[in-house]
């Protein structure tokens, strides 16, 4: 096995920021929305010299007529449009119910294990329909930052946003594309360097016929996954995490876990570093080649597996003593996390291209991260072992 190598990095100061894995937005004419999840160049912005309006109101050129979300004091009974909300048996309605319940159960479990921190909640709507609930716990006893967001959004996206939302471009539709997107997205950053970061995201997407192609069939797909990003390897933790993912997959198809585990390793690859972001899990996207009911049940099972996969690891590691050097290594690995999310993540790119709610789009980023020039861990060290596993993915179970 070749020794790991650390690529060139640039010194930088850390800064507080916020991400989605699922962030969405919508506009008025046309409605534009953002949904979590392939990266292309970031949109260009107009000159910022002597702005006539506050910077937060500046709009990406690729997202036209974006209307700012409206914060609301109380969450509504549903974020679905009236035409959809009355059908409790629809996939849209049941997926909304699933992500609301998952958000509640995950946040309750995180508050219980943290013991001190509480989630701040922002509920918001868009004039074009839909909305979301953003929950963030910051500076708790266990978690430096934990974000758990849900979004239900309607919109019309430009072709470039469609390419970002959908991995395959060979079926690209012409013209603006009406769509519905719903999802739950979360990133959890613990304080202790021996406690791993977790990301999960489950989403449902529909597109209608483009305005210049009436009569084209509606398309739908599911996407998502759960993955683990530790700074230090405890094999029993990684095996536990992967075993829960496999158990959820095996209930539906024994081919799912090996297929989605490899997909996860391939997706969370930082090309300019030649390494993965973490130690994987499962990931899937554009999934519509199975029965829709089965995939809805599968996404629900995966979302319900987050707490049993993660909380036992946090309970075991949250109070482990650590030193400054180990904390610095955690911050370096978080730098890699930031690099992947801002350069390669499809959800971030889609949100930026469609003028999404920026606090939701960037909620995945940690409060602090670190870059050191040409940092290389000592061969054979625990840090080296983590980097080696990120360069050379392993089969954990």
XYZ file of C-alpha atoms in Angstrom:
397
model
C 0.000 0.000 0.000
C 1.572 3.279 -1.028
C 2.214 5.844 1.687
C -0.222 8.718 1.809
C 0.844 12.092 0.571
C -0.398 15.505 1.637
C -0.891 17.930 -1.210
C 0.030 21.608 -1.151
C -2.319 23.745 0.882
C -2.535 27.466 1.411
C -2.601 29.147 4.812
C -5.913 30.682 5.651
C -7.799 31.956 8.632
C -10.894 30.179 9.765
C -14.192 31.923 9.549
C -17.653 31.108 10.787
C -19.994 30.022 8.064
C -23.066 28.048 7.638
C -24.296 24.631 4.297
C -27.258 22.317 2.936
C -27.070 19.382 1.738
C -30.415 20.320 0.944
C -31.059 23.938 0.506
C -33.763 25.305 -1.651
C -35.177 28.584 -2.769
C -37.750 29.924 -5.178
C -38.410 33.041 -7.159
C -41.392 34.741 -8.586
C -41.031 35.191 -12.332
C -39.712 32.633 -12.972
C -39.676 30.661 -9.695
C -36.195 29.390 -9.011
C -35.298 27.005 -6.262
C -32.251 25.389 -4.764
C -31.972 21.768 -3.776
C -29.168 19.884 -2.209
C -27.060 18.169 -4.552
C -21.904 18.403 -9.788
C -19.864 21.087 -9.618
C -18.999 23.570 -12.241
C -17.674 27.096 -12.012
C -19.331 29.288 -9.424
C -21.599 32.007 -10.792
C -20.097 35.406 -11.458
C -21.378 38.379 -9.518
C -21.614 42.022 -10.462
C -18.970 44.436 -9.239
C -19.123 44.976 -5.491
C -17.595 48.453 -5.553
C -19.869 51.005 -3.916
C -22.967 48.801 -3.916
C -26.250 50.641 -4.009
C -28.016 47.856 -2.151
C -26.932 45.596 0.724
C -24.696 42.745 -0.439
C -27.195 40.125 0.714
C -29.586 41.277 -1.983
C -27.140 40.744 -4.841
C -28.331 38.002 -7.177
C -26.242 35.476 -9.134
C -26.494 36.232 -12.835
C -27.610 32.659 -13.543
C -30.602 32.941 -11.215
C -33.073 35.527 -12.426
C -35.619 37.428 -10.361
C -34.866 35.698 -7.064
C -37.182 36.723 -4.282
C -35.865 36.727 -0.754
C -37.312 34.128 1.574
C -39.681 35.325 4.263
C -39.025 34.242 7.838
C -42.170 33.226 9.681
C -42.814 33.054 13.421
C -44.602 29.701 13.347
C -44.127 26.736 11.071
C -47.149 25.997 8.875
C -48.979 22.695 8.858
C -47.537 22.026 5.402
C -45.182 23.662 2.930
C -46.940 22.008 0.006
C -49.055 24.038 -2.361
C -52.781 23.735 -1.888
C -53.040 21.484 -4.940
C -50.624 19.007 -3.326
C -51.374 19.429 0.367
C -54.800 17.852 0.227
C -53.484 14.495 -0.956
C -51.978 12.798 2.098
C -51.261 9.694 0.028
C -49.077 11.406 -2.576
C -45.322 10.829 -2.665
C -44.802 14.567 -2.145
C -46.941 14.607 0.980
C -45.470 11.448 2.485
C -41.904 12.528 1.786
C -42.597 15.866 3.496
C -43.972 14.021 6.519
C -40.902 11.750 6.595
C -38.338 14.547 6.575
C -40.223 16.542 9.224
C -40.291 13.500 11.511
C -36.616 12.735 10.801
C -35.607 16.310 11.613
C -37.450 16.127 14.922
C -35.986 12.773 15.953
C -32.408 13.649 14.986
C -32.501 17.037 16.729
C -33.957 15.500 19.890
C -31.209 12.865 19.966
C -28.481 15.475 19.384
C -29.757 17.775 22.144
C -29.918 14.821 24.533
C -26.322 13.746 23.873
C -25.034 17.343 23.935
C -26.675 18.093 27.261
C -26.302 21.867 26.998
C -26.820 23.127 23.455
C -30.242 23.818 21.991
C -31.239 24.172 18.364
C -32.164 27.573 17.018
C -34.978 27.232 14.511
C -35.785 29.435 11.524
C -38.877 28.680 9.474
C -39.233 30.397 6.122
C -41.419 30.480 3.050
C -41.081 31.632 -0.561
C -43.682 33.601 -2.536
C -43.571 30.976 -5.286
C -44.563 28.216 -2.898
C -42.862 25.946 -0.428
C -40.394 26.796 2.305
C -38.274 25.155 4.932
C -37.080 24.826 8.491
C -33.431 25.414 9.350
C -32.184 24.217 12.726
C -28.676 24.952 14.001
C -27.049 24.104 17.326
C -23.859 26.080 17.838
C -21.209 26.077 20.584
C -22.795 23.298 22.594
C -21.019 21.075 25.110
C -20.427 18.330 22.519
C -21.131 19.912 19.151
C -19.264 22.886 17.772
C -21.942 23.132 15.107
C -24.835 20.911 14.083
C -27.247 21.804 11.308
C -30.391 19.867 10.387
C -32.427 21.472 7.583
C -35.525 20.526 5.649
C -36.854 22.188 2.516
C -39.895 21.774 0.296
C -39.658 23.974 -2.767
C -41.287 24.643 -6.106
C -39.533 26.485 -8.895
C -38.362 26.815 -12.444
C -34.648 26.343 -12.920
C -32.377 27.357 -15.771
C -30.685 24.549 -17.757
C -27.344 25.000 -15.953
C -29.026 24.438 -12.596
C -30.663 21.298 -13.999
C -27.216 20.014 -14.942
C -26.032 20.687 -11.386
C -29.069 18.982 -9.862
C -28.842 15.901 -12.056
C -25.631 13.945 -12.517
C -26.384 12.783 -16.056
C -26.430 15.543 -18.643
C -27.291 13.401 -21.645
C -31.017 13.793 -21.008
C -30.867 17.545 -20.486
C -34.139 19.255 -21.211
C -34.234 22.496 -23.176
C -35.368 25.755 -21.659
C -36.447 26.591 -18.112
C -37.590 23.488 -16.235
C -40.387 23.512 -13.623
C -39.542 21.350 -10.637
C -40.455 20.227 -7.134
C -37.722 19.418 -4.619
C -37.910 18.236 -1.031
C -35.220 17.008 1.293
C -33.526 16.829 4.648
C -29.849 17.640 4.999
C -27.517 17.675 7.967
C -23.875 18.092 8.920
C -22.731 17.521 12.514
C -19.328 18.798 13.687
C -18.344 17.677 17.230
C -15.737 19.531 19.270
C -13.694 16.490 20.276
C -11.239 15.410 17.532
C -11.908 11.759 18.383
C -15.643 12.189 17.659
C -16.395 12.037 13.911
C -18.285 14.472 11.735
C -21.458 13.089 10.153
C -23.312 14.154 7.029
C -26.638 12.858 5.794
C -29.026 14.019 3.104
C -32.172 12.478 1.627
C -34.143 14.154 -1.139
C -36.906 13.719 -3.689
C -36.980 15.611 -6.971
C -39.553 15.985 -9.741
C -39.353 17.900 -13.009
C -42.236 18.809 -15.270
C -42.158 19.419 -18.992
C -40.140 22.503 -20.044
C -42.189 25.447 -21.238
C -40.872 24.953 -24.767
C -41.525 21.193 -24.756
C -45.161 20.744 -23.679
C -46.309 17.193 -23.185
C -42.923 15.810 -22.195
C -43.185 13.205 -19.406
C -42.618 14.136 -15.776
C -39.375 12.823 -14.351
C -38.665 11.940 -10.718
C -35.768 10.577 -8.720
C -34.509 10.003 -5.202
C -31.053 10.790 -3.895
C -29.133 10.878 -0.666
C -26.777 9.108 1.658
C -25.057 9.087 5.030
C -21.283 9.310 5.444
C -18.744 9.474 8.264
C -15.734 11.806 8.428
C -13.485 11.123 11.428
C -10.120 12.702 12.150
C -8.948 9.507 13.860
C -9.835 5.904 13.052
C -11.458 3.657 15.637
C -12.201 0.545 13.615
C -15.038 -0.571 15.871
C -16.770 2.789 15.272
C -16.362 2.649 11.509
C -17.528 -0.961 11.372
C -20.566 -0.117 13.503
C -21.450 2.793 11.246
C -21.098 0.777 8.035
C -23.001 -2.181 9.468
C -26.027 0.049 10.118
C -25.871 1.344 6.532
C -25.665 -2.216 5.205
C -28.555 -3.347 7.383
C -30.774 -0.561 5.996
C -29.766 -1.402 2.426
C -30.158 -5.168 2.771
C -33.825 -4.788 3.724
C -34.483 -3.717 0.146
C -31.769 -5.107 -2.119
C -28.506 -6.899 -1.197
C -26.779 -5.117 -4.076
C -27.501 -1.674 -2.594
C -24.787 -1.531 0.061
C -21.773 -2.497 -2.105
C -23.071 -0.354 -4.955
C -23.838 2.715 -2.844
C -20.717 2.308 -0.695
C -18.523 2.524 -3.823
C -20.639 5.414 -5.106
C -20.007 7.226 -1.827
C -16.233 6.646 -2.034
C -16.226 7.937 -5.609
C -18.473 10.939 -4.982
C -16.678 12.365 -1.935
C -13.358 12.465 -3.777
C -11.321 15.662 -3.551
C -9.726 15.598 -6.990
C -7.113 18.272 -6.378
C -5.942 16.409 -3.251
C -6.219 12.869 -4.546
C -8.096 11.742 -1.434
C -11.606 11.146 -0.112
C -13.240 13.496 2.328
C -13.731 10.769 4.910
C -14.380 7.059 5.411
C -17.555 6.832 3.380
C -20.922 5.293 3.973
C -23.592 5.178 1.284
C -24.535 7.605 -1.477
C -26.983 7.411 -4.379
C -28.508 9.863 -6.810
C -30.884 10.015 -9.782
C -32.403 6.787 -8.472
C -35.617 5.967 -10.336
C -35.048 2.488 -11.775
C -37.028 0.814 -8.992
C -40.637 1.054 -7.864
C -41.358 4.532 -6.493
C -43.002 3.172 -3.336
C -40.002 0.964 -2.645
C -37.580 3.870 -3.014
C -39.682 6.055 -0.713
C -39.539 3.305 1.913
C -35.803 2.904 1.354
C -35.122 6.625 1.828
C -37.236 6.548 4.993
C -35.316 3.560 6.368
C -31.993 5.288 5.677
C -33.111 8.496 7.403
C -34.324 6.513 10.405
C -30.923 4.784 10.619
C -28.995 8.002 11.289
C -29.487 8.049 15.076
C -28.537 4.395 15.764
C -25.539 4.683 13.412
C -24.107 7.861 14.946
C -25.212 8.536 18.512
C -23.497 5.471 20.068
C -20.188 6.629 18.547
C -20.610 10.149 19.912
C -21.491 8.863 23.375
C -18.320 6.764 23.343
C -15.909 9.479 22.099
C -17.248 12.852 23.202
C -15.275 12.977 26.471
C -12.019 11.382 25.276
C -9.017 13.494 26.407
C -7.075 15.167 23.568
C -4.164 17.557 23.107
C -3.536 20.630 20.952
C -1.797 18.629 18.233
C -4.800 16.320 17.855
C -7.147 19.294 17.741
C -4.990 20.885 15.015
C -5.232 17.681 12.946
C -9.012 17.761 13.257
C -8.971 21.347 11.971
C -6.801 20.336 8.999
C -9.275 17.599 8.078
C -12.095 20.105 8.372
C -10.220 22.210 5.847
C -10.569 19.292 3.446
C -14.278 19.193 4.285
C -14.615 22.843 3.313
C -12.687 22.312 0.076
C -14.952 19.489 -1.067
C -18.180 21.255 -0.204
C -17.294 24.525 -1.911
C -15.577 23.067 -4.983
C -17.275 19.757 -5.782
C -20.537 19.230 -3.911
C -23.527 19.176 -6.244
C -25.954 20.499 -3.655
C -23.845 23.534 -2.860
C -23.335 24.263 -6.555
C -27.045 23.915 -7.279
C -27.953 26.237 -4.421
C -25.458 28.880 -5.515
C -26.605 28.695 -9.136
C -30.265 29.139 -8.237
C -29.941 31.897 -5.656
C -30.772 29.674 -2.711
C -30.935 30.684 0.930
C -27.242 31.201 1.668
C -27.447 30.395 5.388
C -28.904 27.001 4.495
C -26.537 26.398 1.597
C -23.453 26.929 3.753
C -24.684 25.390 6.997
C -22.424 22.358 6.440
C -19.266 24.364 6.960
C -17.606 24.144 10.393
C -17.103 27.137 12.668
C -13.352 26.703 12.336
C -10.907 24.979 10.001
C -7.171 25.063 9.340
C -4.751 25.087 6.435
C -1.009 24.550 6.827
C 1.531 24.839 4.051
C 2.574 21.410 2.707
C 1.495 19.510 5.814
C 2.413 15.797 5.856
C 1.702 13.517 8.828
C 4.500 11.278 10.054
C 4.419 7.872 8.386
C 2.870 5.244 10.646
C 1.190 7.806 12.914
C -2.539 7.751 13.668
C -2.948 10.807 11.449
C -1.120 8.996 8.636
C -3.456 6.017 8.998
C -6.497 8.245 8.537
C -5.027 9.886 5.459
C -4.054 6.502 4.029
C -7.650 5.283 4.423
C -8.901 8.422 2.661
C -6.514 7.800 -0.243
C -7.095 4.052 -0.376
C -10.747 3.294 0.535
C -11.278 0.117 2.565
C -13.994 -2.466 2.934
C -14.931 -2.097 6.597
C -17.375 -4.988 6.856
